[in-house]
């Protein structure tokens, strides 16, 4: 009888471990257009956006600045870049939706900004690459903006903060935004 009970307990533990969420795994967060990533189902105190650019001499990513924000429940933190002649401005947003009488209204409040120079830039950002964000405390790629005066964009798949990037100088600069969930 003791042997069957022991076997039953072991079987139950194995089943529980198989079907319960693992503390080591992370899950992908959902991105909502015009709002940002949904943080409502995860535990966090603040979100950190880091802004890097490609150093044109070493072709490595150099940190320009960081933004700290703590969106309240139901709000979304996002970041956008705006270009003008020889300049780029990074803007952190607090976004939310209000619903009244079956009408949804989207609101955006600019929280903070950082402006920097890119000599020779004509002012139009033609696109960007967005990366998937997971529920993890590690620094993750959020968005990559190749800065160019061409009508298209070009970026390499071999993106790294620690190794040379864009060595052929395809772009005037590359703005990489990373995100850390703390």
Tab-separated table of N, CA and C in Angstrom:
chain	number	residue	atom	x	y	z
A	1	UNK	N	0.819	-1.186	0.000
A	1	UNK	CA	0.000	0.000	0.000
A	1	UNK	C	0.868	1.257	0.000
A	2	UNK	N	1.936	1.261	0.771
A	2	UNK	CA	2.822	2.411	0.804
A	2	UNK	C	3.485	2.628	-0.548
A	3	UNK	N	3.801	1.540	-1.244
A	3	UNK	CA	4.463	1.632	-2.548
A	3	UNK	C	3.532	2.306	-3.567
A	4	UNK	N	2.232	1.946	-3.546
A	4	UNK	CA	1.265	2.556	-4.466
A	4	UNK	C	1.085	4.046	-4.161
A	5	UNK	N	1.043	4.404	-2.904
A	5	UNK	CA	0.884	5.803	-2.512
A	5	UNK	C	2.090	6.612	-2.974
A	6	UNK	N	3.281	6.071	-2.780
A	6	UNK	CA	4.506	6.742	-3.198
A	6	UNK	C	4.517	6.913	-4.715
A	7	UNK	N	4.119	5.876	-5.443
A	7	UNK	CA	4.061	5.917	-6.900
A	7	UNK	C	3.031	6.947	-7.367
A	8	UNK	N	1.901	7.040	-6.672
A	8	UNK	CA	0.851	8.003	-7.012
A	8	UNK	C	1.314	9.435	-6.785
A	9	UNK	N	2.051	9.655	-5.707
A	9	UNK	CA	2.564	10.994	-5.404
A	9	UNK	C	3.581	11.416	-6.465
A	10	UNK	N	4.461	10.519	-6.831
A	10	UNK	CA	5.465	10.824	-7.858
A	10	UNK	C	4.786	11.134	-9.183
A	11	UNK	N	3.792	10.340	-9.562
A	11	UNK	CA	3.054	10.565	-10.810
A	11	UNK	C	2.349	11.916	-10.781
A	12	UNK	N	1.734	12.243	-9.652
A	12	UNK	CA	1.041	13.533	-9.520
A	12	UNK	C	2.027	14.696	-9.643
A	13	UNK	N	3.201	14.580	-9.010
A	13	UNK	CA	4.207	15.633	-9.101
A	13	UNK	C	4.701	15.819	-10.533
A	14	UNK	N	4.928	14.722	-11.234
A	14	UNK	CA	5.366	14.798	-12.628
A	14	UNK	C	4.310	15.501	-13.474
A	15	UNK	N	3.052	15.155	-13.290
A	15	UNK	CA	1.972	15.778	-14.058
A	15	UNK	C	1.858	17.272	-13.737
A	16	UNK	N	1.990	17.632	-12.483
A	16	UNK	CA	1.920	19.038	-12.089
A	16	UNK	C	3.057	19.819	-12.743
A	17	UNK	N	4.261	19.282	-12.710
A	17	UNK	CA	5.410	19.956	-13.305
A	17	UNK	C	5.276	20.071	-14.823
A	18	UNK	N	4.709	19.064	-15.453
A	18	UNK	CA	4.532	19.094	-16.903
A	18	UNK	C	3.530	20.146	-17.345
A	19	UNK	N	2.454	20.308	-16.615
A	19	UNK	CA	1.370	21.181	-17.056
A	19	UNK	C	1.338	22.547	-16.379
A	20	UNK	N	2.255	22.806	-15.470
A	20	UNK	CA	2.280	24.128	-14.835
A	20	UNK	C	3.292	24.998	-15.558
A	21	UNK	N	3.054	26.319	-15.587
A	21	UNK	CA	4.002	27.220	-16.243
A	21	UNK	C	5.337	27.195	-15.514
A	22	UNK	N	6.377	27.156	-16.257
A	22	UNK	CA	7.712	27.108	-15.685
A	22	UNK	C	8.158	28.504	-15.295
A	23	UNK	N	8.822	28.628	-14.166
A	23	UNK	CA	9.342	29.911	-13.728
A	23	UNK	C	10.500	30.385	-14.588
A	24	UNK	N	11.127	29.497	-15.331
A	24	UNK	CA	12.272	29.870	-16.149
A	24	UNK	C	11.865	30.284	-17.549
A	25	UNK	N	10.679	29.944	-17.964
A	25	UNK	CA	10.292	30.286	-19.325
A	25	UNK	C	9.717	31.694	-19.361
A	26	UNK	N	9.777	32.300	-20.527
A	26	UNK	CA	9.192	33.621	-20.684
A	26	UNK	C	8.184	33.563	-21.810
A	27	UNK	N	7.225	34.454	-21.758
A	27	UNK	CA	6.223	34.454	-22.813
A	27	UNK	C	6.276	35.783	-23.556
A	28	UNK	N	5.886	35.728	-24.809
A	28	UNK	CA	5.905	36.912	-25.652
A	28	UNK	C	4.759	37.838	-25.267
A	29	UNK	N	5.042	39.134	-25.283
A	29	UNK	CA	4.023	40.126	-24.983
A	29	UNK	C	3.317	40.529	-26.273
A	30	UNK	N	2.080	40.932	-26.147
A	30	UNK	CA	1.278	41.316	-27.310
A	30	UNK	C	1.459	42.804	-27.588
A	31	UNK	N	1.702	43.133	-28.875
A	31	UNK	CA	1.842	44.532	-29.289
A	31	UNK	C	0.510	45.019	-29.832
A	32	UNK	N	0.062	46.160	-29.358
A	32	UNK	CA	-1.166	46.783	-29.838
A	32	UNK	C	-0.790	48.022	-30.648
A	33	UNK	N	-1.189	48.048	-31.920
A	33	UNK	CA	-0.895	49.186	-32.782
A	33	UNK	C	-1.405	50.478	-32.177
A	34	UNK	N	-0.651	51.550	-32.328
A	34	UNK	CA	-0.944	52.883	-31.800
A	34	UNK	C	-0.841	52.976	-30.279
A	35	UNK	N	-0.505	51.875	-29.613
A	35	UNK	CA	-0.424	51.892	-28.150
A	35	UNK	C	0.948	51.458	-27.645
A	36	UNK	N	1.348	50.231	-27.958
A	36	UNK	CA	2.599	49.672	-27.468
A	36	UNK	C	2.373	48.259	-26.965
A	37	UNK	N	3.366	47.724	-26.261
A	37	UNK	CA	3.258	46.369	-25.723
A	37	UNK	C	2.361	46.358	-24.490
A	38	UNK	N	1.552	45.316	-24.388
A	38	UNK	CA	0.626	45.138	-23.271
A	38	UNK	C	1.383	44.562	-22.079
A	39	UNK	N	1.511	45.351	-21.032
A	39	UNK	CA	2.228	44.933	-19.825
A	39	UNK	C	1.280	44.574	-18.691
A	40	UNK	N	-0.021	44.540	-18.991
A	40	UNK	CA	-1.022	44.375	-17.933
A	40	UNK	C	-0.986	43.008	-17.257
A	41	UNK	N	-0.442	41.992	-17.906
A	41	UNK	CA	-0.450	40.649	-17.319
A	41	UNK	C	0.905	40.225	-16.781
A	42	UNK	N	1.809	41.173	-16.601
A	42	UNK	CA	3.125	40.820	-16.067
A	42	UNK	C	3.414	41.670	-14.836
A	43	UNK	N	4.393	41.212	-14.067
A	43	UNK	CA	4.810	41.907	-12.861
A	43	UNK	C	6.009	42.791	-13.199
A	44	UNK	N	5.925	44.100	-12.965
A	44	UNK	CA	7.045	44.994	-13.226
A	44	UNK	C	6.912	46.242	-12.368
A	45	UNK	N	8.037	46.906	-12.152
A	45	UNK	CA	8.028	48.185	-11.450
A	45	UNK	C	8.231	49.329	-12.430
A	46	UNK	N	9.132	49.113	-13.406
A	46	UNK	CA	9.351	50.135	-14.411
A	46	UNK	C	9.866	49.511	-15.699
A	47	UNK	N	9.755	50.289	-16.754
A	47	UNK	CA	10.244	49.906	-18.068
A	47	UNK	C	11.384	50.861	-18.408
A	48	UNK	N	12.474	50.320	-18.938
A	48	UNK	CA	13.613	51.143	-19.323
A	48	UNK	C	13.801	51.012	-20.836
A	49	UNK	N	13.754	52.149	-21.528
A	49	UNK	CA	14.086	52.196	-22.946
A	49	UNK	C	15.496	52.767	-23.065
A	50	UNK	N	16.385	52.029	-23.714
A	50	UNK	CA	17.746	52.499	-23.974
A	50	UNK	C	17.856	52.876	-25.442
A	51	UNK	N	18.499	54.003	-25.736
A	51	UNK	CA	18.683	54.473	-27.095
A	51	UNK	C	20.170	54.362	-27.433
A	52	UNK	N	20.476	53.604	-28.490
A	52	UNK	CA	21.849	53.438	-28.981
A	52	UNK	C	21.922	53.963	-30.407
A	53	UNK	N	23.127	54.321	-30.829
A	53	UNK	CA	23.347	54.597	-32.245
A	53	UNK	C	24.660	53.944	-32.657
A	54	UNK	N	24.860	53.808	-33.955
A	54	UNK	CA	26.068	53.173	-34.467
A	54	UNK	C	27.190	54.198	-34.500
A	55	UNK	N	28.252	53.942	-33.770
A	55	UNK	CA	29.444	54.773	-33.834
A	55	UNK	C	30.044	54.592	-35.229
A	56	UNK	N	30.176	55.680	-35.978
A	56	UNK	CA	30.606	55.561	-37.380
A	56	UNK	C	32.077	55.205	-37.541
A	57	UNK	N	32.872	55.300	-36.474
A	57	UNK	CA	34.284	54.918	-36.576
A	57	UNK	C	34.495	53.443	-36.228
A	58	UNK	N	33.917	52.975	-35.112
A	58	UNK	CA	34.079	51.575	-34.703
A	58	UNK	C	32.931	50.691	-35.163
A	59	UNK	N	31.846	51.292	-35.651
A	59	UNK	CA	30.658	50.556	-36.108
A	59	UNK	C	30.062	49.684	-35.007
A	60	UNK	N	30.138	50.160	-33.785
A	60	UNK	CA	29.513	49.462	-32.660
A	60	UNK	C	28.435	50.359	-32.068
A	61	UNK	N	27.549	49.763	-31.306
A	61	UNK	CA	26.442	50.515	-30.719
A	61	UNK	C	26.915	51.283	-29.494
A	62	UNK	N	26.649	52.590	-29.479
A	62	UNK	CA	26.977	53.468	-28.365
A	62	UNK	C	25.685	53.947	-27.723
A	63	UNK	N	25.614	53.858	-26.421
A	63	UNK	CA	24.403	54.294	-25.715
A	63	UNK	C	24.350	55.820	-25.674
A	64	UNK	N	23.213	56.367	-26.112
A	64	UNK	CA	23.003	57.812	-26.079
A	64	UNK	C	22.284	58.240	-24.806
A	65	UNK	N	21.219	57.519	-24.470
A	65	UNK	CA	20.433	57.890	-23.290
A	65	UNK	C	19.518	56.733	-22.905
A	66	UNK	N	18.836	56.882	-21.789
A	66	UNK	CA	17.823	55.919	-21.374
A	66	UNK	C	16.622	56.671	-20.810
A	67	UNK	N	15.473	56.050	-20.941
A	67	UNK	CA	14.229	56.594	-20.404
A	67	UNK	C	13.644	55.572	-19.437
A	68	UNK	N	13.234	56.023	-18.258
A	68	UNK	CA	12.558	55.176	-17.283
A	68	UNK	C	11.093	55.590	-17.245
A	69	UNK	N	10.199	54.619	-17.250
A	69	UNK	CA	8.785	54.956	-17.118
A	69	UNK	C	8.057	53.810	-16.416
A	70	UNK	N	6.949	54.152	-15.793
A	70	UNK	CA	6.127	53.175	-15.071
A	70	UNK	C	4.671	53.377	-15.476
A	71	UNK	N	4.279	52.791	-16.608
A	71	UNK	CA	2.887	52.990	-17.044
A	71	UNK	C	1.899	52.411	-16.039
A	72	UNK	N	0.850	53.164	-15.761
A	72	UNK	CA	-0.167	52.654	-14.850
A	72	UNK	C	-1.002	51.593	-15.557
A	73	UNK	N	-1.743	50.824	-14.800
A	73	UNK	CA	-2.550	49.740	-15.359
A	73	UNK	C	-3.503	50.292	-16.429
A	74	UNK	N	-3.543	49.601	-17.564
A	74	UNK	CA	-4.387	50.029	-18.668
A	74	UNK	C	-3.698	51.002	-19.611
A	75	UNK	N	-2.479	51.425	-19.271
A	75	UNK	CA	-1.702	52.326	-20.123
A	75	UNK	C	-0.557	51.540	-20.761
A	76	UNK	N	-0.049	52.061	-21.855
A	76	UNK	CA	1.019	51.418	-22.606
A	76	UNK	C	2.164	52.407	-22.781
A	77	UNK	N	3.387	51.946	-22.602
A	77	UNK	CA	4.563	52.767	-22.879
A	77	UNK	C	5.073	52.398	-24.264
A	78	UNK	N	5.389	53.403	-25.052
A	78	UNK	CA	5.970	53.171	-26.374
A	78	UNK	C	6.955	54.299	-26.642
A	79	UNK	N	7.719	54.154	-27.702
A	79	UNK	CA	8.705	55.158	-28.057
A	79	UNK	C	8.670	55.339	-29.567
A	80	UNK	N	8.822	56.575	-30.002
A	80	UNK	CA	8.840	56.853	-31.435
A	80	UNK	C	10.005	57.789	-31.731
A	81	UNK	N	10.454	57.769	-32.975
A	81	UNK	CA	11.473	58.698	-33.433
A	81	UNK	C	10.863	59.638	-34.452
A	82	UNK	N	11.264	60.885	-34.404
A	82	UNK	CA	10.858	61.870	-35.391
A	82	UNK	C	12.116	62.502	-35.957
A	83	UNK	N	12.119	62.693	-37.272
A	83	UNK	CA	13.284	63.260	-37.927
A	83	UNK	C	13.046	64.658	-38.437
A	84	UNK	N	14.120	65.445	-38.463
A	84	UNK	CA	14.140	66.752	-39.108
A	84	UNK	C	15.554	66.908	-39.666
A	85	UNK	N	15.808	67.954	-40.390
A	85	UNK	CA	17.117	68.102	-41.022
A	85	UNK	C	18.236	68.070	-39.985
A	86	UNK	N	19.149	67.108	-40.158
A	86	UNK	CA	20.323	66.907	-39.289
A	86	UNK	C	19.993	66.525	-37.843
A	87	UNK	N	18.739	66.187	-37.546
A	87	UNK	CA	18.353	65.889	-36.167
A	87	UNK	C	17.349	64.741	-36.099
A	88	UNK	N	17.390	64.044	-34.970
A	88	UNK	CA	16.379	63.027	-34.651
A	88	UNK	C	15.972	63.239	-33.201
A	89	UNK	N	14.684	63.084	-32.943
A	89	UNK	CA	14.171	63.201	-31.582
A	89	UNK	C	13.504	61.883	-31.204
A	90	UNK	N	13.915	61.320	-30.069
A	90	UNK	CA	13.286	60.119	-29.507
A	90	UNK	C	12.286	60.591	-28.459
A	91	UNK	N	11.055	60.089	-28.538
A	91	UNK	CA	9.980	60.526	-27.649
A	91	UNK	C	9.324	59.303	-27.003
A	92	UNK	N	9.284	59.285	-25.672
A	92	UNK	CA	8.598	58.213	-24.949
A	92	UNK	C	7.157	58.649	-24.726
A	93	UNK	N	6.233	57.716	-24.990
A	93	UNK	CA	4.804	58.018	-24.909
A	93	UNK	C	4.109	57.187	-23.840
A	94	UNK	N	3.103	57.788	-23.240
A	94	UNK	CA	2.137	57.077	-22.394
A	94	UNK	C	0.856	57.035	-23.219
A	95	UNK	N	0.429	55.839	-23.633
A	95	UNK	CA	-0.744	55.674	-24.499
A	95	UNK	C	-1.843	54.918	-23.764
A	96	UNK	N	-3.083	55.291	-24.048
A	96	UNK	CA	-4.215	54.556	-23.486
A	96	UNK	C	-5.444	54.775	-24.348
A	97	UNK	N	-6.451	53.938	-24.106
A	97	UNK	CA	-7.705	53.991	-24.838
A	97	UNK	C	-8.819	54.251	-23.841
A	98	UNK	N	-9.705	55.182	-24.180
A	98	UNK	CA	-10.905	55.423	-23.378
A	98	UNK	C	-12.105	55.053	-24.242
A	99	UNK	N	-13.046	54.345	-23.645
A	99	UNK	CA	-14.236	53.926	-24.382
A	99	UNK	C	-15.469	54.549	-23.757
A	100	UNK	N	-16.273	55.173	-24.623
A	100	UNK	CA	-17.511	55.782	-24.159
A	100	UNK	C	-18.555	55.649	-25.264
A	101	UNK	N	-19.703	55.072	-24.922
A	101	UNK	CA	-20.796	54.880	-25.890
A	101	UNK	C	-20.330	54.148	-27.148
A	102	UNK	N	-19.610	53.057	-26.960
A	102	UNK	CA	-19.101	52.233	-28.060
A	102	UNK	C	-18.124	52.964	-28.982
A	103	UNK	N	-17.540	54.047	-28.511
A	103	UNK	CA	-16.536	54.779	-29.281
A	103	UNK	C	-15.221	54.721	-28.513
A	104	UNK	N	-14.178	54.219	-29.183
A	104	UNK	CA	-12.855	54.172	-28.578
A	104	UNK	C	-12.062	55.397	-29.006
A	105	UNK	N	-11.439	56.051	-28.048
A	105	UNK	CA	-10.600	57.204	-28.328
A	105	UNK	C	-9.198	56.898	-27.816
A	106	UNK	N	-8.205	57.068	-28.688
A	106	UNK	CA	-6.816	56.809	-28.345
A	106	UNK	C	-6.167	58.114	-27.887
A	107	UNK	N	-5.437	58.029	-26.766
A	107	UNK	CA	-4.757	59.191	-26.219
A	107	UNK	C	-3.263	58.907	-26.125
A	108	UNK	N	-2.467	59.927	-26.420
A	108	UNK	CA	-1.015	59.837	-26.295
A	108	UNK	C	-0.511	61.060	-25.558
A	109	UNK	N	0.272	60.808	-24.525
A	109	UNK	CA	0.926	61.896	-23.802
A	109	UNK	C	2.429	61.671	-23.907
A	110	UNK	N	3.155	62.665	-24.413
A	110	UNK	CA	4.611	62.579	-24.476
A	110	UNK	C	5.174	62.751	-23.072
A	111	UNK	N	5.966	61.769	-22.637
A	111	UNK	CA	6.507	61.780	-21.275
A	111	UNK	C	7.867	62.467	-21.221
A	112	UNK	N	8.722	62.127	-22.187
A	112	UNK	CA	10.092	62.619	-22.171
A	112	UNK	C	10.634	62.551	-23.588
A	113	UNK	N	11.701	63.301	-23.862
A	113	UNK	CA	12.300	63.246	-25.200
A	113	UNK	C	13.798	63.491	-25.118
A	114	UNK	N	14.481	63.122	-26.199
A	114	UNK	CA	15.930	63.304	-26.316
A	114	UNK	C	16.223	63.605	-27.777
A	115	UNK	N	16.953	64.671	-28.027
A	115	UNK	CA	17.275	65.076	-29.392
A	115	UNK	C	18.771	64.929	-29.634
A	116	UNK	N	19.146	64.447	-30.829
A	116	UNK	CA	20.559	64.309	-31.157
A	116	UNK	C	20.775	64.589	-32.640
A	117	UNK	N	22.025	64.922	-32.979
A	117	UNK	CA	22.367	65.337	-34.340
A	117	UNK	C	22.876	64.163	-35.164
A	118	UNK	N	22.491	64.146	-36.430
A	118	UNK	CA	23.052	63.228	-37.430
A	118	UNK	C	23.333	64.083	-38.659
A	119	UNK	N	24.592	64.477	-38.801
A	119	UNK	CA	24.977	65.376	-39.884
A	119	UNK	C	24.678	64.763	-41.242
A	120	UNK	N	24.096	65.565	-42.100
A	120	UNK	CA	23.775	65.126	-43.452
A	120	UNK	C	22.408	64.486	-43.595
A	121	UNK	N	21.722	64.242	-42.477
A	121	UNK	CA	20.401	63.616	-42.534
A	121	UNK	C	19.377	64.624	-43.038
A	122	UNK	N	18.570	64.210	-44.026
A	122	UNK	CA	17.604	65.122	-44.636
A	122	UNK	C	16.282	65.184	-43.878
A	123	UNK	N	16.044	64.276	-42.945
A	123	UNK	CA	14.904	64.426	-42.058
A	123	UNK	C	13.771	63.430	-42.185
A	124	UNK	N	13.855	62.462	-43.103
A	124	UNK	CA	12.766	61.503	-43.251
A	124	UNK	C	13.220	60.112	-42.817
A	125	UNK	N	12.536	59.549	-41.826
A	125	UNK	CA	12.768	58.166	-41.407
A	125	UNK	C	11.813	57.297	-42.224
A	126	UNK	N	12.377	56.413	-43.042
A	126	UNK	CA	11.566	55.647	-43.986
A	126	UNK	C	10.966	54.373	-43.424
A	127	UNK	N	11.366	53.947	-42.261
A	127	UNK	CA	10.810	52.727	-41.685
A	127	UNK	C	11.652	52.230	-40.529
A	128	UNK	N	11.232	51.108	-39.970
A	128	UNK	CA	11.944	50.521	-38.848
A	128	UNK	C	11.615	49.047	-38.770
A	129	UNK	N	12.396	48.343	-37.975
A	129	UNK	CA	12.158	46.928	-37.699
A	129	UNK	C	11.781	46.812	-36.232
A	130	UNK	N	10.680	46.105	-35.951
A	130	UNK	CA	10.242	45.880	-34.573
A	130	UNK	C	10.550	44.438	-34.183
A	131	UNK	N	10.970	44.239	-32.962
A	131	UNK	CA	11.314	42.917	-32.450
A	131	UNK	C	10.265	42.463	-31.439
A	132	UNK	N	10.154	41.161	-31.246
A	132	UNK	CA	9.239	40.614	-30.234
A	132	UNK	C	9.842	40.849	-28.851
A	133	UNK	N	8.984	41.182	-27.911
A	133	UNK	CA	9.402	41.396	-26.523
A	133	UNK	C	8.818	40.273	-25.674
A	134	UNK	N	9.636	39.758	-24.774
A	134	UNK	CA	9.199	38.691	-23.882
A	134	UNK	C	9.158	39.202	-22.446
A	135	UNK	N	8.437	38.500	-21.618
A	135	UNK	CA	8.345	38.805	-20.195
A	135	UNK	C	9.619	38.286	-19.521
A	136	UNK	N	10.675	39.079	-19.604
A	136	UNK	CA	11.956	38.731	-19.004
A	136	UNK	C	12.654	40.015	-18.566
A	137	UNK	N	13.539	39.917	-17.609
A	137	UNK	CA	14.239	41.091	-17.088
A	137	UNK	C	15.485	41.437	-17.909
A	138	UNK	N	15.787	40.670	-18.948
A	138	UNK	CA	16.969	40.928	-19.770
A	138	UNK	C	16.716	42.074	-20.740
A	139	UNK	N	17.777	42.782	-21.103
A	139	UNK	CA	17.665	43.827	-22.116
A	139	UNK	C	17.352	43.164	-23.459
A	140	UNK	N	16.322	43.669	-24.139
A	140	UNK	CA	15.863	43.076	-25.397
A	140	UNK	C	15.786	44.137	-26.480
A	141	UNK	N	16.062	43.730	-27.726
A	141	UNK	CA	15.885	44.645	-28.849
A	141	UNK	C	14.412	44.989	-28.966
A	142	UNK	N	14.130	46.264	-29.124
A	142	UNK	CA	12.753	46.747	-29.227
A	142	UNK	C	12.458	47.210	-30.654
A	143	UNK	N	13.307	48.098	-31.165
A	143	UNK	CA	13.084	48.640	-32.499
A	143	UNK	C	14.413	49.124	-33.075
A	144	UNK	N	14.602	48.946	-34.385
A	144	UNK	CA	15.796	49.398	-35.091
A	144	UNK	C	15.379	50.340	-36.208
A	145	UNK	N	15.945	51.546	-36.192
A	145	UNK	CA	15.684	52.551	-37.217
A	145	UNK	C	16.963	52.760	-38.033
A	146	UNK	N	17.036	52.252	-39.261
A	146	UNK	CA	18.159	52.621	-40.124
A	146	UNK	C	17.952	54.064	-40.602
A	147	UNK	N	18.937	54.918	-40.394
A	147	UNK	CA	18.827	56.329	-40.766
A	147	UNK	C	19.558	56.521	-42.082
A	148	UNK	N	18.804	56.874	-43.116
A	148	UNK	CA	19.359	57.014	-44.449
A	148	UNK	C	18.608	58.093	-45.210
A	149	UNK	N	19.229	58.617	-46.243
A	149	UNK	CA	18.548	59.573	-47.115
A	149	UNK	C	17.965	58.875	-48.340
A	150	UNK	N	18.151	57.564	-48.442
A	150	UNK	CA	17.578	56.800	-49.547
A	150	UNK	C	16.085	56.608	-49.335
A	151	UNK	N	15.395	56.164	-50.383
A	151	UNK	CA	13.947	55.962	-50.276
A	151	UNK	C	13.600	54.637	-49.592
A	152	UNK	N	14.545	53.728	-49.462
A	152	UNK	CA	14.314	52.452	-48.783
A	152	UNK	C	15.170	52.365	-47.538
A	153	UNK	N	15.031	51.249	-46.822
A	153	UNK	CA	15.867	51.027	-45.639
A	153	UNK	C	16.646	49.740	-45.822
A	154	UNK	N	17.780	49.659	-45.148
A	154	UNK	CA	18.643	48.485	-45.239
A	154	UNK	C	19.213	48.204	-43.859
A	155	UNK	N	19.093	46.958	-43.426
A	155	UNK	CA	19.681	46.581	-42.145
A	155	UNK	C	20.144	45.138	-42.216
A	156	UNK	N	21.130	44.830	-41.389
A	156	UNK	CA	21.706	43.492	-41.345
A	156	UNK	C	20.996	42.673	-40.286
A	157	UNK	N	20.930	41.379	-40.496
A	157	UNK	CA	20.333	40.474	-39.498
A	157	UNK	C	21.288	40.211	-38.333
A	158	UNK	N	22.562	40.516	-38.507
A	158	UNK	CA	23.568	40.253	-37.474
A	158	UNK	C	23.722	41.448	-36.541
A	159	UNK	N	22.673	41.750	-35.820
A	159	UNK	CA	22.660	42.894	-34.920
A	159	UNK	C	23.158	42.469	-33.542
A	160	UNK	N	24.084	43.251	-32.996
A	160	UNK	CA	24.618	42.964	-31.675
A	160	UNK	C	25.106	44.261	-31.041
A	161	UNK	N	24.949	44.369	-29.745
A	161	UNK	CA	25.448	45.545	-29.042
A	161	UNK	C	26.965	45.511	-28.902
A	162	UNK	N	27.573	44.332	-29.037
A	162	UNK	CA	28.993	44.167	-28.720
A	162	UNK	C	29.895	43.910	-29.912
A	163	UNK	N	29.352	43.784	-31.104
A	163	UNK	CA	30.189	43.519	-32.277
A	163	UNK	C	29.919	44.564	-33.351
A	164	UNK	N	30.866	44.757	-34.270
A	164	UNK	CA	30.693	45.765	-35.319
A	164	UNK	C	29.409	45.544	-36.118
A	165	UNK	N	28.791	46.668	-36.507
A	165	UNK	CA	27.533	46.646	-37.239
A	165	UNK	C	27.596	47.698	-38.339
A	166	UNK	N	27.035	47.396	-39.489
A	166	UNK	CA	26.979	48.319	-40.630
A	166	UNK	C	28.377	48.802	-41.012
A	167	UNK	N	29.322	47.856	-41.109
A	167	UNK	CA	30.703	48.200	-41.450
A	167	UNK	C	30.834	48.769	-42.865
A	168	UNK	N	29.892	48.425	-43.745
A	168	UNK	CA	29.938	48.937	-45.120
A	168	UNK	C	29.378	50.356	-45.203
A	169	UNK	N	28.926	50.899	-44.078
A	169	UNK	CA	28.358	52.238	-43.983
A	169	UNK	C	27.219	52.432	-44.978
A	170	UNK	N	26.293	51.479	-44.975
A	170	UNK	CA	25.111	51.554	-45.827
A	170	UNK	C	24.228	52.717	-45.387
A	171	UNK	N	24.148	52.952	-44.087
A	171	UNK	CA	23.280	53.988	-43.530
A	171	UNK	C	24.109	55.107	-42.904
A	172	UNK	N	23.506	56.284	-42.771
A	172	UNK	CA	24.172	57.385	-42.071
A	172	UNK	C	24.347	57.037	-40.595
A	173	UNK	N	23.379	56.336	-40.056
A	173	UNK	CA	23.402	55.921	-38.661
A	173	UNK	C	22.350	54.822	-38.506
A	174	UNK	N	22.366	54.147	-37.395
A	174	UNK	CA	21.368	53.138	-37.055
A	174	UNK	C	20.972	53.388	-35.622
A	175	UNK	N	19.702	53.649	-35.373
A	175	UNK	CA	19.228	53.913	-34.023
A	175	UNK	C	18.573	52.640	-33.512
A	176	UNK	N	19.145	52.069	-32.472
A	176	UNK	CA	18.611	50.852	-31.859
A	176	UNK	C	18.003	51.204	-30.522
A	177	UNK	N	16.771	50.782	-30.326
A	177	UNK	CA	16.091	50.979	-29.053
A	177	UNK	C	15.944	49.615	-28.409
A	178	UNK	N	16.354	49.513	-27.152
A	178	UNK	CA	16.176	48.279	-26.397
A	178	UNK	C	15.225	48.558	-25.241
A	179	UNK	N	14.710	47.472	-24.681
A	179	UNK	CA	13.750	47.592	-23.585
A	179	UNK	C	14.132	46.607	-22.482
A	180	UNK	N	14.060	47.063	-21.250
A	180	UNK	CA	14.264	46.204	-20.095
A	180	UNK	C	13.046	46.356	-19.195
A	181	UNK	N	12.495	45.231	-18.762
A	181	UNK	CA	11.339	45.240	-17.864
A	181	UNK	C	11.854	44.897	-16.476
A	182	UNK	N	11.742	45.831	-15.563
A	182	UNK	CA	12.282	45.608	-14.203
A	182	UNK	C	11.174	45.501	-13.192
